Every structure is written in structure tokens, then in C-alpha cells.
XYZ file of C-alpha atoms in Angstrom:
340
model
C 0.000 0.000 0.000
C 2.869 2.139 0.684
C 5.072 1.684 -2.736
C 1.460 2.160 -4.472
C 0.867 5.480 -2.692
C 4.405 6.752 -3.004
C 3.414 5.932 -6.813
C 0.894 7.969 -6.882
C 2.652 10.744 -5.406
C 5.313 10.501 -7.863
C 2.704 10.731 -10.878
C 1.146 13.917 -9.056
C 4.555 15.319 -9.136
C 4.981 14.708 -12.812
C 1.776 16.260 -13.762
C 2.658 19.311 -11.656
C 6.405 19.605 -13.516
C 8.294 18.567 -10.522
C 10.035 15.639 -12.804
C 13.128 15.296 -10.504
C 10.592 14.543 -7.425
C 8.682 12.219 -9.445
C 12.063 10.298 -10.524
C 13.093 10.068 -7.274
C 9.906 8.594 -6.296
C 9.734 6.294 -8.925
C 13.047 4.603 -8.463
C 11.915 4.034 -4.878
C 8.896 2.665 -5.749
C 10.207 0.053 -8.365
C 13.164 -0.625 -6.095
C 10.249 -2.047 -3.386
C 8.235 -3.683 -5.886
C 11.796 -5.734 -7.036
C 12.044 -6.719 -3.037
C 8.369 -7.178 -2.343
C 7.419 -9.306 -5.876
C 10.428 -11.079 -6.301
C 10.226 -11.768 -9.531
C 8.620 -9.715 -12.588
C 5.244 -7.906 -11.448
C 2.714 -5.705 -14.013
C 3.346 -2.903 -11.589
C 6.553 -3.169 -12.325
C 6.280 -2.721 -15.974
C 4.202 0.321 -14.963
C 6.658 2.197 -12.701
C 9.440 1.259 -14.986
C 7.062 3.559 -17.744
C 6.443 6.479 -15.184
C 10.560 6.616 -14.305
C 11.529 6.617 -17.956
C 9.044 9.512 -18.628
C 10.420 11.836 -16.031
C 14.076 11.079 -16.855
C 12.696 11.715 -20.465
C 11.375 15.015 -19.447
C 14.778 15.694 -17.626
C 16.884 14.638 -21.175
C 18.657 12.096 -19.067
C 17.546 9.547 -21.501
C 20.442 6.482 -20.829
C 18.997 6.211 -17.656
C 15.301 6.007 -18.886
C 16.466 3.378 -21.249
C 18.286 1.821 -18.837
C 15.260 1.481 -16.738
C 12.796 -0.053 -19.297
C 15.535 -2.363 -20.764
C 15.318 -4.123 -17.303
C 12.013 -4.613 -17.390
C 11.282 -5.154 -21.139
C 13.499 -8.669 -21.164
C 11.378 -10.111 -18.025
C 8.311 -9.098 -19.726
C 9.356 -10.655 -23.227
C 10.602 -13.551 -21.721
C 7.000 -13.909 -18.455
C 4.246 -12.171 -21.354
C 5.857 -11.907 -24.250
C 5.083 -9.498 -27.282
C 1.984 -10.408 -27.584
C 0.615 -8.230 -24.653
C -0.384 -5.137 -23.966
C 1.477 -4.415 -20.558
C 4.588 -5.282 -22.686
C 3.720 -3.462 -25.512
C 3.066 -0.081 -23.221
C 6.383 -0.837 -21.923
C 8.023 -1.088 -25.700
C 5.975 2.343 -26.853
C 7.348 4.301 -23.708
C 11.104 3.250 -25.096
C 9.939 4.913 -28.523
C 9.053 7.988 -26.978
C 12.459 8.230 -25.313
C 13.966 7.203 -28.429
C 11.920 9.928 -30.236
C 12.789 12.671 -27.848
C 16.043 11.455 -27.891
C 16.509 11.908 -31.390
C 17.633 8.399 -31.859
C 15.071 7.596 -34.818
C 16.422 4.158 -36.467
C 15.634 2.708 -32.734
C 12.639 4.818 -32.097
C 11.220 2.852 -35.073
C 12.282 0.019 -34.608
C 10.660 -0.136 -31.713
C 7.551 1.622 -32.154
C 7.002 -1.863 -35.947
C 7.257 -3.789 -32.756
C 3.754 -2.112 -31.019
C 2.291 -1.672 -34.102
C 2.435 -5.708 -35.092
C 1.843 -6.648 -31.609
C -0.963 -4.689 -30.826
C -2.599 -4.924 -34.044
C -2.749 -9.026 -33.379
C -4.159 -8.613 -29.787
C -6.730 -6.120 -30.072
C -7.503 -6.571 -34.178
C -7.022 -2.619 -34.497
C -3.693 -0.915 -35.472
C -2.433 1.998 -32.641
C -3.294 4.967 -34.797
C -0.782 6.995 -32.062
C 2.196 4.397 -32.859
C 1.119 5.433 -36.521
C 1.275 8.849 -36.017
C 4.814 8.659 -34.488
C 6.351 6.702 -37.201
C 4.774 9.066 -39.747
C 6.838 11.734 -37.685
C 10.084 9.620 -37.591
C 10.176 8.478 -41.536
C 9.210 12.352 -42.341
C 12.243 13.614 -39.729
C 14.576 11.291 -41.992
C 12.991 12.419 -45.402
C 10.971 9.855 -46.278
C 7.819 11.768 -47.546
C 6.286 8.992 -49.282
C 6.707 6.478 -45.923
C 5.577 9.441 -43.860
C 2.749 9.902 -45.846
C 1.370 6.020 -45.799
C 1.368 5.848 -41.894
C -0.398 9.090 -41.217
C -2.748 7.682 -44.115
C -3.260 4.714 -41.577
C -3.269 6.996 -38.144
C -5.850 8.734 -39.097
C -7.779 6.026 -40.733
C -7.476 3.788 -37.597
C -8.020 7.008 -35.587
C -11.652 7.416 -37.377
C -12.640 4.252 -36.690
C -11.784 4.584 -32.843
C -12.936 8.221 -31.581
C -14.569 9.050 -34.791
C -15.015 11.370 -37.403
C -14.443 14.775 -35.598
C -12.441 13.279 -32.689
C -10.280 16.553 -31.686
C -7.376 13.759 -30.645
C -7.111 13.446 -34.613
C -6.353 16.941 -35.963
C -2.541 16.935 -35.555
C -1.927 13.474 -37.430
C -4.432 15.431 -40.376
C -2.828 18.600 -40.177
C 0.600 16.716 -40.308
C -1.187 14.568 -43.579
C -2.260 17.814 -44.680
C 0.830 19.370 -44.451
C 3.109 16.796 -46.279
C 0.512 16.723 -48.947
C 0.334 20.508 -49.784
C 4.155 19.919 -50.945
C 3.279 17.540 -53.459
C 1.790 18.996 -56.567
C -0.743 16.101 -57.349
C -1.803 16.467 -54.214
C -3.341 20.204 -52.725
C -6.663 19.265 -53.639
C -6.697 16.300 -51.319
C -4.435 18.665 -48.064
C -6.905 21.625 -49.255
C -10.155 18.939 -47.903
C -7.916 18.030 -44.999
C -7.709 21.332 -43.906
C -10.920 22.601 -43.769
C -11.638 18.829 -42.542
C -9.291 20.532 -39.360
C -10.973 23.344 -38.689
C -14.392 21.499 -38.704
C -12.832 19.188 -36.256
C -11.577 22.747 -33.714
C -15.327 23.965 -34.558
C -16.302 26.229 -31.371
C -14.124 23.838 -29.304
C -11.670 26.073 -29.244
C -10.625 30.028 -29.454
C -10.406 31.738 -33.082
C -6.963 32.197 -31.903
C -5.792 29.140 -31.131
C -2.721 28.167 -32.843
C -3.669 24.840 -34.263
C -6.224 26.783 -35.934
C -4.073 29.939 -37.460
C -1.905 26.862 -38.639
C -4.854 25.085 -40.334
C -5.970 28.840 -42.115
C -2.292 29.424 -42.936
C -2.146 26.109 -44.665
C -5.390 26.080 -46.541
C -4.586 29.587 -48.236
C -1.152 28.474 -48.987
C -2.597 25.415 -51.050
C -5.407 27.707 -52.186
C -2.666 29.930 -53.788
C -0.618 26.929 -54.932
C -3.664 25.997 -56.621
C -4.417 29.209 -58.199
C -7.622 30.281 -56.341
C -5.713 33.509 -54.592
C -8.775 35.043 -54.476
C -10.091 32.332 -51.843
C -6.902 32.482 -49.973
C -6.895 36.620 -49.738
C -9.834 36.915 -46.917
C -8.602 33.281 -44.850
C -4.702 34.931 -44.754
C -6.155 38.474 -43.650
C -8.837 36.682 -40.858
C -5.591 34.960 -39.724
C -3.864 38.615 -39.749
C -6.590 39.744 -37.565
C -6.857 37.648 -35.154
C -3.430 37.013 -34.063
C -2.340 40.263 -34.237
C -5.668 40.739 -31.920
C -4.457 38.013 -29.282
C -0.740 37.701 -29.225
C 0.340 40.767 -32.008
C 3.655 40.591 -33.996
C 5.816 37.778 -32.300
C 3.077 35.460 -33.294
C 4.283 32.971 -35.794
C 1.344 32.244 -37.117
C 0.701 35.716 -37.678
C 4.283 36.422 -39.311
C 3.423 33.576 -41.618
C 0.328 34.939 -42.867
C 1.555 38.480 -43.987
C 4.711 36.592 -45.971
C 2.075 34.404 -47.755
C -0.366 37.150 -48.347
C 2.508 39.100 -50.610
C 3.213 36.076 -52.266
C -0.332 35.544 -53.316
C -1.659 39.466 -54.089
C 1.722 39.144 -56.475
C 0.215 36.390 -58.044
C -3.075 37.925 -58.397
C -1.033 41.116 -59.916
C -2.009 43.072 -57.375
C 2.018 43.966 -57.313
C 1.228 47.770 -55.028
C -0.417 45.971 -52.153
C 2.136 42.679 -52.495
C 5.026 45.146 -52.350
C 3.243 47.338 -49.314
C 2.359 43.916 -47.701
C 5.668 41.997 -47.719
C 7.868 45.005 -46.918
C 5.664 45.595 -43.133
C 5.909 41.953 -42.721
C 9.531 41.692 -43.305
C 10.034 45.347 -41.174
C 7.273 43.726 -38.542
C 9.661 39.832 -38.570
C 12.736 41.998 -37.813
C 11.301 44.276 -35.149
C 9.989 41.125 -33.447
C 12.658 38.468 -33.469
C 15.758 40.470 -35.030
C 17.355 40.773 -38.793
C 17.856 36.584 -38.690
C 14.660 35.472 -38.438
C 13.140 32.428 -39.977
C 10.497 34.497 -42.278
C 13.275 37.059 -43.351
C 14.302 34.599 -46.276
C 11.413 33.808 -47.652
C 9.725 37.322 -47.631
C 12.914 38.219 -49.832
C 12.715 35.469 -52.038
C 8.692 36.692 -52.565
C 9.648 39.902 -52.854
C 12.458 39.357 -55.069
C 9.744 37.803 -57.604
C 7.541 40.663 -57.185
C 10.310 42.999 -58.506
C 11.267 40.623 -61.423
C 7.410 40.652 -62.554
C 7.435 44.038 -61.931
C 10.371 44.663 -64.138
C 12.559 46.015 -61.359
C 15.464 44.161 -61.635
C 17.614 45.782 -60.061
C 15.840 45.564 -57.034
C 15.390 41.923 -57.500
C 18.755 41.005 -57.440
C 18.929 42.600 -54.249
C 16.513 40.901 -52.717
C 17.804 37.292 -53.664
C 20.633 38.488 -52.624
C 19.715 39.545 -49.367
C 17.444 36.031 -48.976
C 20.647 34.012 -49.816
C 22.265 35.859 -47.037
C 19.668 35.162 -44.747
C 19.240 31.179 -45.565
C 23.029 30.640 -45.301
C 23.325 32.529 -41.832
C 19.978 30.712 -40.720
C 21.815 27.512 -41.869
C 18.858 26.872 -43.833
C 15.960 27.432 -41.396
C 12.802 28.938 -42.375
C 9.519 29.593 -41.415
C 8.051 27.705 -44.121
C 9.224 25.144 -46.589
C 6.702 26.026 -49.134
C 7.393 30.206 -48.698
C 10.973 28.711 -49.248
C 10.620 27.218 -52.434
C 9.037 30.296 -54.168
């Protein structure tokens, strides 16, 4: 009774940010169930999960693997695979792997749930999905990326449901890879607006996940050539964060980039030159001359001037972009603003 309060305790503690409490409690409580069991216990394989996840949280990840390793060979060897206690025991190690940065194991580990838990409940994880999806797009694999957030939110549907709120980051992550494929805006436009149907009135207009899903829908709007749709979402987005967090808001900072890039298109070059130089002058007052948008505004820009016949100023501009990709070390604030 004592090991399971202290337990409890240490999850409070975790849940409150006190991770260095909640370790400490932890390691207690699985060194008394080790003395008290014996031999390999389910609470075990529980604690084991809590420890690793504040020593995650505290980036002193060889410790965290160190303490599910110890667990995970009893379990193999007492449940084997084939069981869910072991399973949540082999998904914990993929989240430290993840945050760890240590992706070839992360998925490895993570095929390992999937299979498993797919041939004891008859339903794949759509979160293990999700998280490999992240892990093959973090290595460059679009197309893999692309085929297991197909199936997260797929097996997500079936689960929660058609508008479960759990499911718009594995969309807007779908969504997201999509809009970079040409053949393929129509289908991210749909998952968008499939997004914000899902955040509905369940959340503020200026939520972030929401500014995200407006910013993305006008950018494949304007990818697809219907600028005059994506005009009115980028200057609601404009509005509204400005409104509830003003300049330093990313979100916000995105949208002005995007809506030069798109009034240029629509040859509306006065207001695309007016726009894009107070978002570039409104990116450097808020997060200095090096910021991630300070590129890509210049790239924009520096189309502007060559449709505009200006080349002169042009060339300066991709100059000054160049200058501010290779001291960024490539960063920006959006691949597609990027490739413009």
C-alpha cells in the first residue's frame, strides 16, 4: 500500500512539472516492488514507464532506457510481445527514443507495437502510426511518412470518430506533407478545412492549431491558383493574431509573408510590395534581422520585382534572402514560402 501510494505521489509530481521529485519517487517505488514481488510484477512494468518519462522530461535519456531495458526482457521472456502491458512498456522506449533523437531505434521499436498490438486487439495503434509518420518524415521519407499518417488517421476514425479533436494533428501533419506535393493540394486543401471542422467552437479563433490550419489552406489555395479564396482566410488569420498575441506570433508572421506572395500572383504587385515590406520590417522588429520568415519574404519579394520589371531591385533581394538562408543555416519559417 505504501510503494502504491508513493506511486501515486510521484505521478502527481509529474503532472505538476516537478520531474526530478517524481524520478526520485519512482526509483523508490520500483526498487520495493523488485524486493516485495520477487520476480517480474505488471506494476513493475508500470513504474518502470512512469521513471523513464520523467528522466525523459529531464533529457537524461540512458537512464530512462536503462530502466525499461530491465524490465522489457522479463516481460518478453514472463508475457511476451503479444501483450499489452509489454507493448506499453516497448511504446514508452519509442518515446524516449523519439525525444532522444535516436530515430532508427525509435522505429524500430515503435514496428514492434504496431504488429503486436494490431494481433491482440484486431485494431492498429493509430498513435504508434502517427509517431512513425513523424520519424520516416524527420529522416525524409515523404512517401513512408505519408502512408502511416494515411493509416493513423484512418485507424483514428474508426476509434474516436469522425471529428475526434485527438485526430487533428496526425491530419494537419497529412495535410501538411501533402500541400508539398503537386498532385496532391486538392486532397491537403479537404484536410484542412476537414481541421478546422474538427476545432469547430471547441476552441478560441486564436488558437494556434487553428491559425496553422488557415495558414495552410490559403497556402494550397494559392498553390492551386484560387488567390482570391486564400486573400480573406490569410487576412482573418492577420486579424486575429495580431488581436491576441500581435507581432511575435508565428502564425501571424506567416500569414503576412504568404499574403505578398499571393496578391503578387493575383497582380495586385502595389499591395504585395506594401504587404511583404511591413511583414519583413514587422519579422525583424519582433525576433531580429535573422529570423526564420526574413528569407522567404525576400525570395517573394524578389519575384515581385522581377514581374514588376525592377530588376535591379530583384537582385537585391535574392541576394539579401541568400544571405539570410546561409546565416539561418537553412531554417525557415516555411518550406513552401521557401521554395518560391
Amino acid at each position: 500500500r505504501t510503494l502504491f501510494t508513493k506511486r501515486m505521489i510521484g505521478s502527481l509530481a509529474h503532472l505538476q512539472g516537478r520531474y526530478g521529485e517524481a524520478a526520485r519517487m519512482h526509483r523508490e517505488v520500483l526498487a520495493g516492488f523488485r524486493e516485495v514481488f520477487g520476480s517480474i510484477h505488471a506494476s513493475q512494468l508500470n513504474t518502470a514507464c512512469q521513471l523513464a518519462l520523467a528522466l525523459g522530461a529531464l533529457q537524461d535519456f540512458e537512464e530512462a532506457e536503462d530502466a525499461l531495458n530491465e524490465v522489457l526482457g522479463q516481460a518478453d521472456q514472463h508475457w511476451g510481445r503479444e501483450d499489452l502491458k509489454t507493448l506499453e512498456v516497448y511504446r514508452t522506449l519509442g518515446k524516449v527514443y523519439m525525444d532522444w533523437k535516436r530515430i532508427p531505434e525509435a522505429e524500430r521499436v515503435l514496428k514492434i507495437v504496431v504488429e503486436n498490438h494490431e494481433k491482440v486487439t484486431g485494431a492498429p495503434p493509430w498513435e504508434d502510426l502517427d509517431r512513425l509518420g513523424m520519424l520516416a518524415e524527420a529522416r525524409g521519407a515523404a512517401k513512408e511518412a505519408e502512408t502511416w499518417y494515411r493509416g493513423a488517421v484512418e485507424a483514428g476514425k474508426a476509434v474516436l470518430g469522425e471529428d475526434a479533436m485527438s485526430l487533428v494533428a496526425p491530419t494537419m501533419r497529412l495535410a501538411q506533407l501533402l500541400r508539398k506535393k503537386p498532385g496532391h493540394r486538392e486532397e491537403a486543401a479537404k484536410l484542412f478545412e476537414e481541421v478546422l471542422g474538427m476545432l469547430g467552437t471547441k476552441v478560441p479563433k486564436s488558437h494556434p492549431q487553428r491559425l496553422s490550419a488557415l495558414n495552410g489552406l490559403a497556402d494550397v489555395y494559392g498553390a492551386l491558383g484560387r488567390g482570391e479564396e486564400a486573400v480573406p482566410v490569410l487576412e482573418e488569420v492577420i486579424e486575429i493574431g495580431t488581436a491576441a498575441r500581435g507581432d511575435r506570433d508565428s502564425p501571424t508572421l506567416l500569414a503576412r509573408a504568404t499574403l505578398g506572395r499571393v496578391l503578387t500572383d493575383l497582380g495586385r504587385y502595389d499591395e504585395a510590395e506594401e504587404v511583404m515590406l511591413d511583414a519583413d520590417r514587422r519579422a525583424n522588429q519582433a525576433l531580429g534581422p535573422m529570423n526564420p520568415f526574413a528569407g522567404p519574404i525576400h525570395v517573394s519579394l524578389g519575384g515581385l520585382y522581377r514581374a514588376l520589371g525592377r530588376y535591379d531591385d530583384a537582385v537585391k533581394s535574392y541576394r539579401l534572402a541568400a544571405g539570410r538562408f546561409a546565416r539561418n543555416g537553412g531554417r525557415t519559417a516555411s518550406p513552401t514560402l521557401a521554395s518560391t
